[in-house]
Amino acid sequence: MENRNLDAALSPVILGIESSCDDTAAAVVAGGRLRSTIVSSQHIHTVFGGVVPELASRAHQQLVVPIVEQALHEAGVRREDLDAIAVTYGPGLAGSLLVGLSFAKAYAYGLDIPLIGVNHLEGHIYSVFLNEDGPAFPFLCLVVSGGHTQLVLVEDGFRHTILGSTLDDAAGEAFDKVAKLLDLGYPGGPVIDRLAREGNPTFHDFPRSRPGEYDFSFSGLKTSVLYFLNRFSEEERRAFLKDHLADLCASFQQAVVDVLLAALERAIVATGAREAAIVGGVSANTRLRRSAGDLARKLGVRLHVPAPIHSVDNGAMIAMTGQFKLAAGITSPLTLTAQPNLSL
Ligand code: KG4
Ligand code: ZN
């Protein structure tokens, strides 16, 4: 038993579970290395052009057991080998969070191992430690997802200072809403990213708003895409999009990238940060990754961006955050409840 405890301290085996929105995901991290990661995206929501909470929660119920079993199997780990279970407890959809959290609590109780509640946004921030070479603390982190857009100074010991946030839509939400205007389906980010590769980013100059030094606002940008399209009759619009859909996507995307990176640049200069990170679903964006790389070279900072599969929601980032928390002695009681509005 003593040896087992020593092993656990040196190289804990942690199962991470994520079910805050429409992805059911589980992963195993052992000794700081990712051993498996399984994500099941719920395609049912595509039909509705957005996530339907009740359907998401029902799908999580069906998927959580097989996804966890697959993650353990692919990692070559038995349940009894687990040292802790990390799980997202907020922010997110209440019904979705409840499924993953209830499962994790029961599993931790049954195996008599610690439960570690993870804030989904912390999970995104710590996703950069899944890279071969993670950042040193403190680092500046731009969190850009479907629900959040925040610029955060991350210090060791789970201390975060929020420098700025979006005042309205999140960056990913802007991608999703503009994609909906263009009938491109859900989620919109990956589709716009792909189409924009063939388009001209200077085709139309959409507004770049700057509501504060480090704050963001994307609802005006979304509205200006709407107004741009409303100038056309139905027939003209069809003809225009036939020729210029890629240009429109590229121009919109460029406006989002410019706004995000301008705030990041101001923050790097003002804080003198040497390390910066971009995380969350939108950090999968090709243009953002490329331009952020250019910015980092210009400013001489080390930039950390997760692999695209770790940018979007996944269980690996939750398991990795769990590992940091366990090492810091932070665990959660089995009375932990889902917190849909949890902030950093
Ligand atoms: O982090 P995430 O998977 O879930 C949330 O925590 O919200 O982020 C999902 C968001 C969606 O809005 C999606 O459209 C966006 O990330 N996204 C992208 C790309 N891939 C996902 N946005 C732009 N370009 C992408 N390649
Ligand atoms: Zn997320």
CSV table of C-alpha atoms and ligand atoms in Angstrom, one decimal:
chain,number,residue,atom,x,y,z
A,1,MET,CA,0.0,0.0,0.0
A,2,GLU,CA,2.8,2.4,0.8
A,3,ASN,CA,4.5,1.7,-2.5
A,4,ARG,CA,1.2,2.4,-4.3
A,5,ASN,CA,1.0,5.7,-2.5
A,6,LEU,CA,4.6,6.6,-3.5
A,7,ASP,CA,3.8,5.6,-7.1
A,8,ALA,CA,0.7,7.8,-7.1
A,9,ALA,CA,2.6,10.8,-5.8
A,10,LEU,CA,5.3,10.4,-8.5
A,11,SER,CA,3.2,9.4,-11.4
A,12,PRO,CA,-0.5,9.6,-10.7
A,13,VAL,CA,-3.0,8.0,-13.1
A,14,ILE,CA,-5.8,10.4,-13.6
A,15,LEU,CA,-9.1,10.0,-15.4
A,16,GLY,CA,-10.5,13.2,-16.8
A,17,ILE,CA,-14.2,13.6,-17.7
A,18,GLU,CA,-15.7,16.5,-19.6
A,19,SER,CA,-19.4,16.9,-20.4
A,20,SER,CA,-20.1,20.7,-20.0
A,21,CYS,CA,-21.7,21.2,-23.5
A,22,ASP,CA,-22.2,18.9,-26.4
A,23,ASP,CA,-19.0,16.8,-26.3
A,24,THR,CA,-18.8,13.7,-24.1
A,25,ALA,CA,-15.1,13.2,-23.5
A,26,ALA,CA,-12.7,11.2,-21.3
A,27,ALA,CA,-9.0,10.8,-21.1
A,28,VAL,CA,-6.2,9.3,-19.0
A,29,VAL,CA,-3.1,11.2,-18.0
A,30,ALA,CA,-0.4,9.1,-16.2
A,31,GLY,CA,2.8,10.6,-14.9
A,32,GLY,CA,2.3,13.8,-16.8
A,33,ARG,CA,1.8,12.1,-20.1
A,34,LEU,CA,-1.4,11.7,-22.1
A,35,ARG,CA,-2.2,8.0,-22.4
A,36,SER,CA,-5.6,8.2,-24.2
A,37,THR,CA,-8.2,10.8,-25.2
A,38,ILE,CA,-11.7,10.0,-26.5
A,39,VAL,CA,-14.2,12.6,-27.6
A,40,SER,CA,-17.7,11.9,-28.9
A,41,SER,CA,-19.2,15.0,-30.5
A,42,GLN,CA,-23.0,15.0,-30.6
A,43,HIS,CA,-23.9,15.5,-34.2
A,44,ILE,CA,-27.6,15.7,-33.4
A,45,HIS,CA,-27.3,19.5,-32.7
A,46,THR,CA,-26.2,20.2,-36.3
A,47,VAL,CA,-29.8,19.7,-37.4
A,48,PHE,CA,-31.0,22.5,-35.0
A,49,GLY,CA,-28.2,25.0,-35.7
A,50,GLY,CA,-27.1,25.0,-32.1
A,51,VAL,CA,-26.9,23.0,-28.9
A,52,VAL,CA,-30.3,21.7,-27.6
A,53,PRO,CA,-29.6,21.3,-23.8
A,54,GLU,CA,-32.1,18.5,-23.2
A,55,LEU,CA,-30.8,16.5,-26.1
A,56,ALA,CA,-27.2,17.1,-25.0
A,57,SER,CA,-27.8,15.8,-21.5
A,58,ARG,CA,-29.6,12.7,-22.8
A,59,ALA,CA,-26.8,12.0,-25.2
A,60,HIS,CA,-24.2,12.4,-22.3
A,61,GLN,CA,-26.1,9.8,-20.3
A,62,GLN,CA,-25.8,7.3,-23.2
A,63,LEU,CA,-22.2,8.1,-23.9
A,64,VAL,CA,-20.4,8.6,-20.6
A,65,VAL,CA,-20.0,4.9,-19.7
A,66,PRO,CA,-18.7,3.7,-23.1
A,67,ILE,CA,-16.4,6.7,-23.5
A,68,VAL,CA,-14.8,6.2,-20.1
A,69,GLU,CA,-14.4,2.5,-20.8
A,70,GLN,CA,-12.7,3.2,-24.1
A,71,ALA,CA,-10.4,5.8,-22.6
A,72,LEU,CA,-9.3,3.3,-19.9
A,73,HIS,CA,-8.9,0.5,-22.5
A,74,GLU,CA,-6.8,2.6,-24.9
A,75,ALA,CA,-4.6,3.8,-22.0
A,76,GLY,CA,-4.1,0.2,-20.9
A,77,VAL,CA,-5.3,1.1,-17.5
A,78,ARG,CA,-7.7,-0.8,-15.2
A,79,ARG,CA,-10.1,1.1,-12.9
A,80,GLU,CA,-8.1,-0.1,-9.9
A,81,ASP,CA,-5.0,1.7,-11.3
A,82,LEU,CA,-6.7,5.1,-11.1
A,83,ASP,CA,-5.4,7.5,-8.4
A,84,ALA,CA,-8.0,10.3,-8.9
A,85,ILE,CA,-10.9,11.4,-11.1
A,86,ALA,CA,-11.0,14.9,-12.4
A,87,VAL,CA,-14.3,16.2,-13.8
A,88,THR,CA,-15.7,19.5,-15.1
A,89,TYR,CA,-18.2,21.0,-12.7
A,90,GLY,CA,-18.8,24.3,-14.4
A,91,PRO,CA,-19.3,26.5,-16.3
A,92,GLY,CA,-21.7,24.9,-18.8
A,93,LEU,CA,-25.2,23.5,-19.3
A,94,ALA,CA,-26.6,22.3,-16.0
A,95,GLY,CA,-28.0,19.1,-17.3
A,96,SER,CA,-24.9,18.3,-19.2
A,97,LEU,CA,-22.5,19.0,-16.3
A,98,LEU,CA,-24.7,16.9,-14.0
A,99,VAL,CA,-24.2,13.8,-16.0
A,100,GLY,CA,-20.4,13.9,-16.0
A,101,LEU,CA,-20.2,15.0,-12.4
A,102,SER,CA,-22.7,12.4,-11.0
A,103,PHE,CA,-20.8,9.7,-12.9
A,104,ALA,CA,-17.4,10.9,-11.6
A,105,LYS,CA,-18.6,11.1,-8.0
A,106,ALA,CA,-20.0,7.6,-8.1
A,107,TYR,CA,-16.8,6.3,-9.7
A,108,ALA,CA,-14.6,8.1,-7.2
A,109,TYR,CA,-16.8,6.9,-4.3
A,110,GLY,CA,-16.8,3.3,-5.6
A,111,LEU,CA,-13.0,3.2,-6.1
A,112,ASP,CA,-12.3,5.2,-2.9
A,113,ILE,CA,-10.1,7.7,-4.7
A,114,PRO,CA,-10.2,11.5,-4.7
A,115,LEU,CA,-12.6,13.5,-6.8
A,116,ILE,CA,-11.1,16.7,-8.4
A,117,GLY,CA,-13.6,19.3,-9.6
A,118,VAL,CA,-12.2,21.3,-12.5
A,119,ASN,CA,-13.4,24.6,-13.8
A,120,HIS,CA,-13.8,24.2,-17.6
A,121,LEU,CA,-11.9,27.5,-18.2
A,122,GLU,CA,-9.0,26.3,-16.1
A,123,GLY,CA,-9.1,23.1,-18.1
A,124,HIS,CA,-8.6,25.1,-21.3
A,125,ILE,CA,-5.8,27.1,-19.7
A,126,TYR,CA,-4.0,24.0,-18.6
A,127,SER,CA,-4.5,22.4,-22.0
A,128,VAL,CA,-1.1,23.9,-23.0
A,129,PHE,CA,0.6,21.6,-20.6
A,130,LEU,CA,-0.4,18.7,-22.9
A,131,ASN,CA,2.2,20.1,-25.3
A,132,GLU,CA,5.7,18.7,-25.1
A,133,ASP,CA,7.0,22.0,-23.8
A,134,GLY,CA,4.5,23.8,-21.6
A,135,PRO,CA,4.8,27.5,-20.4
A,136,ALA,CA,6.5,28.7,-17.3
A,137,PHE,CA,4.4,30.6,-14.8
A,138,PRO,CA,3.3,33.4,-15.0
A,139,PHE,CA,2.0,33.5,-18.5
A,140,LEU,CA,-0.6,35.5,-20.3
A,141,CYS,CA,-3.5,33.5,-21.7
A,142,LEU,CA,-6.1,34.3,-24.2
A,143,VAL,CA,-9.1,32.0,-23.6
A,144,VAL,CA,-11.3,32.0,-26.7
A,145,SER,CA,-14.2,29.5,-26.8
A,146,GLY,CA,-17.8,29.3,-27.7
A,147,GLY,CA,-18.9,30.7,-24.4
A,148,HIS,CA,-16.0,32.8,-23.2
A,149,THR,CA,-13.4,35.3,-24.4
A,150,GLN,CA,-11.0,36.4,-21.7
A,151,LEU,CA,-7.5,37.6,-21.3
A,152,VAL,CA,-6.0,36.2,-18.2
A,153,LEU,CA,-2.7,36.4,-16.3
A,154,VAL,CA,-2.1,32.9,-15.0
A,155,GLU,CA,0.1,32.4,-12.0
A,156,ASP,CA,1.2,29.2,-10.2
A,157,GLY,CA,-1.2,27.9,-7.6
A,158,PHE,CA,-4.3,28.4,-9.6
A,159,ARG,CA,-4.2,32.1,-9.2
A,160,HIS,CA,-5.7,34.0,-12.1
A,161,THR,CA,-6.1,37.7,-12.8
A,162,ILE,CA,-8.6,38.5,-15.4
A,163,LEU,CA,-7.4,41.5,-17.5
A,164,GLY,CA,-10.3,41.7,-19.9
A,165,SER,CA,-13.4,39.9,-21.1
A,166,THR,CA,-16.0,40.1,-23.8
A,167,LEU,CA,-18.8,42.5,-23.1
A,168,ASP,CA,-21.2,40.6,-25.2
A,169,ASP,CA,-20.6,37.6,-27.5
A,170,ALA,CA,-17.7,35.3,-27.2
A,171,ALA,CA,-15.4,34.9,-30.2
A,172,GLY,CA,-16.6,31.4,-30.9
A,173,GLU,CA,-20.2,32.5,-30.6
A,174,ALA,CA,-19.5,35.2,-33.3
A,175,PHE,CA,-18.1,32.5,-35.6
A,176,ASP,CA,-21.2,30.4,-34.9
A,177,LYS,CA,-23.7,33.2,-35.4
A,178,VAL,CA,-22.1,34.4,-38.6
A,179,ALA,CA,-22.0,30.9,-39.9
A,180,LYS,CA,-25.7,30.6,-39.1
A,181,LEU,CA,-26.4,33.8,-41.1
A,182,LEU,CA,-24.6,32.2,-44.0
A,183,ASP,CA,-26.4,28.8,-43.6
A,184,LEU,CA,-23.1,27.1,-43.0
A,185,GLY,CA,-24.3,24.9,-40.1
A,186,TYR,CA,-23.1,24.4,-36.5
A,187,PRO,CA,-20.4,24.7,-35.2
A,188,GLY,CA,-19.5,27.6,-37.5
A,189,GLY,CA,-15.8,28.1,-36.6
A,190,PRO,CA,-14.3,25.1,-38.4
A,191,VAL,CA,-16.4,25.8,-41.6
A,192,ILE,CA,-15.5,29.5,-41.7
A,193,ASP,CA,-11.9,28.6,-41.1
A,194,ARG,CA,-11.9,26.2,-44.0
A,195,LEU,CA,-13.7,28.5,-46.4
A,196,ALA,CA,-11.6,31.5,-45.5
A,197,ARG,CA,-8.5,29.8,-46.7
A,198,GLU,CA,-9.6,30.4,-50.3
A,199,GLY,CA,-10.8,34.0,-49.6
A,200,ASN,CA,-9.4,37.5,-49.5
A,201,PRO,CA,-9.2,38.8,-45.9
A,202,THR,CA,-9.2,42.4,-47.2
A,203,PHE,CA,-12.3,42.0,-49.4
A,204,HIS,CA,-14.4,44.0,-46.9
A,205,ASP,CA,-13.3,46.0,-43.9
A,206,PHE,CA,-15.5,44.9,-41.1
A,207,PRO,CA,-15.3,47.0,-37.9
A,208,ARG,CA,-12.7,46.2,-35.2
A,209,SER,CA,-14.2,47.3,-31.9
A,210,ARG,CA,-12.1,48.1,-28.9
A,211,PRO,CA,-14.4,48.7,-25.9
A,212,GLY,CA,-11.5,48.8,-23.4
A,213,GLU,CA,-7.8,48.2,-23.2
A,214,TYR,CA,-8.2,44.4,-22.9
A,215,ASP,CA,-12.0,44.0,-23.3
A,216,PHE,CA,-13.7,42.6,-26.4
A,217,SER,CA,-17.0,43.1,-28.2
A,218,PHE,CA,-18.1,40.9,-31.1
A,219,SER,CA,-21.9,41.6,-31.4
A,220,GLY,CA,-21.3,44.7,-33.5
A,221,LEU,CA,-19.2,42.7,-35.9
A,222,LYS,CA,-21.9,40.1,-36.2
A,223,THR,CA,-24.5,42.8,-36.8
A,224,SER,CA,-22.3,44.4,-39.5
A,225,VAL,CA,-22.1,41.1,-41.3
A,226,LEU,CA,-25.9,40.9,-41.1
A,227,TYR,CA,-26.3,44.5,-42.5
A,228,PHE,CA,-23.8,43.8,-45.2
A,229,LEU,CA,-26.0,40.8,-46.3
A,230,ASN,CA,-29.3,42.7,-45.9
A,231,ARG,CA,-28.3,45.2,-48.7
A,232,PHE,CA,-29.0,42.4,-51.2
A,233,SER,CA,-32.3,41.0,-52.5
A,234,GLU,CA,-32.6,37.3,-52.1
A,235,GLU,CA,-31.5,36.7,-55.6
A,236,GLU,CA,-28.6,39.2,-55.4
A,237,ARG,CA,-27.5,37.6,-52.2
A,238,ARG,CA,-27.4,34.1,-53.7
A,239,ALA,CA,-25.3,35.4,-56.6
A,240,PHE,CA,-23.0,37.4,-54.3
A,241,LEU,CA,-22.4,34.4,-52.0
A,242,LYS,CA,-21.7,32.1,-55.0
A,243,ASP,CA,-18.8,34.3,-55.9
A,244,HIS,CA,-17.7,35.8,-52.6
A,245,LEU,CA,-18.6,33.4,-49.7
A,246,ALA,CA,-14.9,32.7,-49.1
A,247,ASP,CA,-14.0,36.4,-49.2
A,248,LEU,CA,-16.8,37.2,-46.7
A,249,CYS,CA,-15.6,34.5,-44.4
A,250,ALA,CA,-12.0,35.6,-44.7
A,251,SER,CA,-12.8,39.2,-44.0
A,252,PHE,CA,-15.0,38.4,-41.0
A,253,GLN,CA,-12.4,36.0,-39.6
A,254,GLN,CA,-9.6,38.6,-40.1
A,255,ALA,CA,-11.6,41.1,-38.1
A,256,VAL,CA,-11.9,38.6,-35.2
A,257,VAL,CA,-8.2,37.7,-35.4
A,258,ASP,CA,-7.1,41.4,-35.5
A,259,VAL,CA,-9.2,42.3,-32.4
A,260,LEU,CA,-8.0,39.3,-30.4
A,261,LEU,CA,-4.3,39.8,-31.2
A,262,ALA,CA,-4.4,43.5,-30.7
A,263,ALA,CA,-5.5,43.0,-27.1
A,264,LEU,CA,-3.0,40.3,-26.6
A,265,GLU,CA,-0.2,42.5,-28.0
A,266,ARG,CA,-1.2,45.4,-25.7
A,267,ALA,CA,-1.2,43.1,-22.7
A,268,ILE,CA,2.2,41.5,-23.5
A,269,VAL,CA,3.7,45.0,-23.9
A,270,ALA,CA,2.1,46.3,-20.7
A,271,THR,CA,2.9,43.4,-18.5
A,272,GLY,CA,6.3,42.5,-20.0
A,273,ALA,CA,5.2,38.9,-20.2
A,274,ARG,CA,7.7,36.5,-21.7
A,275,GLU,CA,5.2,33.6,-22.3
A,276,ALA,CA,1.8,33.7,-23.8
A,277,ALA,CA,-0.9,31.1,-24.6
A,278,ILE,CA,-4.0,30.9,-26.7
A,279,VAL,CA,-6.5,28.2,-25.7
A,280,GLY,CA,-10.2,27.2,-26.3
A,281,GLY,CA,-12.0,26.1,-29.4
A,282,VAL,CA,-11.2,29.3,-31.4
A,283,SER,CA,-7.5,28.6,-30.9
A,284,ALA,CA,-7.9,25.8,-33.4
A,285,ASN,CA,-8.3,28.6,-36.0
A,286,THR,CA,-5.7,28.4,-38.7
A,287,ARG,CA,-5.4,32.1,-39.3
A,288,LEU,CA,-5.3,33.0,-35.6
A,289,ARG,CA,-2.6,30.4,-35.0
A,290,ARG,CA,-0.5,31.7,-37.9
A,291,SER,CA,-0.9,35.4,-37.1
A,292,ALA,CA,-0.3,34.7,-33.3
A,293,GLY,CA,3.0,33.0,-34.3
A,294,ASP,CA,4.0,36.1,-36.2
A,295,LEU,CA,3.1,38.4,-33.3
A,296,ALA,CA,5.1,36.2,-30.9
A,297,ARG,CA,8.2,36.3,-33.1
A,298,LYS,CA,7.8,40.1,-33.4
A,299,LEU,CA,7.6,40.6,-29.7
A,300,GLY,CA,10.1,37.9,-28.8
A,301,VAL,CA,7.7,35.9,-26.5
A,302,ARG,CA,7.2,32.1,-26.3
A,303,LEU,CA,3.8,31.3,-27.6
A,304,HIS,CA,1.9,28.2,-26.5
A,305,VAL,CA,-1.1,26.9,-28.4
A,306,PRO,CA,-2.6,23.4,-27.9
A,307,ALA,CA,-2.8,20.9,-30.7
A,308,PRO,CA,-6.1,21.6,-32.5
A,309,ILE,CA,-7.7,18.5,-30.9
A,310,HIS,CA,-6.8,19.9,-27.5
A,311,SER,CA,-8.1,23.4,-28.4
A,312,VAL,CA,-11.7,22.2,-28.7
A,313,ASP,CA,-13.4,20.6,-25.7
A,314,ASN,CA,-11.7,17.4,-24.6
A,315,GLY,CA,-11.1,15.3,-21.5
A,316,ALA,CA,-7.3,15.4,-21.7
A,317,MET,CA,-7.2,19.0,-20.5
A,318,ILE,CA,-9.4,18.1,-17.6
A,319,ALA,CA,-7.2,15.2,-16.6
A,320,MET,CA,-4.1,17.4,-17.0
A,321,THR,CA,-5.6,20.1,-14.8
A,322,GLY,CA,-6.5,17.4,-12.3
A,323,GLN,CA,-2.9,16.3,-12.2
A,324,PHE,CA,-1.8,19.9,-11.3
A,325,LYS,CA,-4.5,20.1,-8.6
A,326,LEU,CA,-3.6,16.7,-7.1
A,327,ALA,CA,0.0,17.7,-7.0
A,328,ALA,CA,-1.1,20.9,-5.1
A,329,GLY,CA,-3.2,18.9,-2.7
A,330,ILE,CA,-6.5,20.2,-4.1
A,331,THR,CA,-9.3,17.7,-4.2
A,332,SER,CA,-13.1,18.1,-3.9
A,333,PRO,CA,-15.7,16.7,-1.6
A,334,LEU,CA,-18.3,14.3,-2.9
A,335,THR,CA,-20.9,16.9,-2.2
A,336,LEU,CA,-19.5,19.0,-5.1
A,337,THR,CA,-22.4,20.4,-7.2
A,338,ALA,CA,-22.6,21.5,-10.8
A,339,GLN,CA,-22.1,25.2,-11.2
A,340,PRO,CA,-23.4,26.4,-14.6
A,341,ASN,CA,-22.2,30.0,-14.1
A,342,LEU,CA,-18.8,29.2,-12.5
A,343,SER,CA,-16.2,31.9,-13.4
A,344,LEU,CA,-12.4,31.7,-13.2
B,1,KG4,O1,-13.8,25.4,-26.4
B,1,KG4,P1,-14.9,24.9,-27.2
B,1,KG4,O2,-14.8,23.5,-27.9
B,1,KG4,O3,-16.3,24.8,-26.4
B,1,KG4,C1,-16.6,25.8,-25.5
B,1,KG4,O4,-16.0,25.8,-24.3
B,1,KG4,O5,-17.4,26.7,-25.9
B,1,KG4,O6,-15.2,26.0,-28.3
B,1,KG4,C2,-16.1,25.8,-29.3
B,1,KG4,C3,-16.1,27.1,-30.2
B,1,KG4,C4,-17.3,27.1,-31.1
B,1,KG4,O7,-17.8,28.4,-31.1
B,1,KG4,C5,-16.6,26.8,-32.5
B,1,KG4,O8,-17.2,27.4,-33.6
B,1,KG4,C6,-15.2,27.4,-32.2
B,1,KG4,O9,-14.9,27.1,-30.9
B,1,KG4,N1,-14.2,26.8,-33.1
B,1,KG4,C7,-13.5,27.5,-34.1
B,1,KG4,C8,-12.7,26.6,-34.7
B,1,KG4,N2,-12.9,25.3,-34.2
B,1,KG4,C9,-13.8,25.5,-33.2
B,1,KG4,N3,-13.5,28.8,-34.4
B,1,KG4,C10,-12.7,29.3,-35.4
B,1,KG4,N4,-11.9,28.4,-36.1
B,1,KG4,C11,-11.9,27.1,-35.8
B,1,KG4,N5,-11.1,26.3,-36.5
B,2,ZN,ZN,-14.6,24.7,-23.9
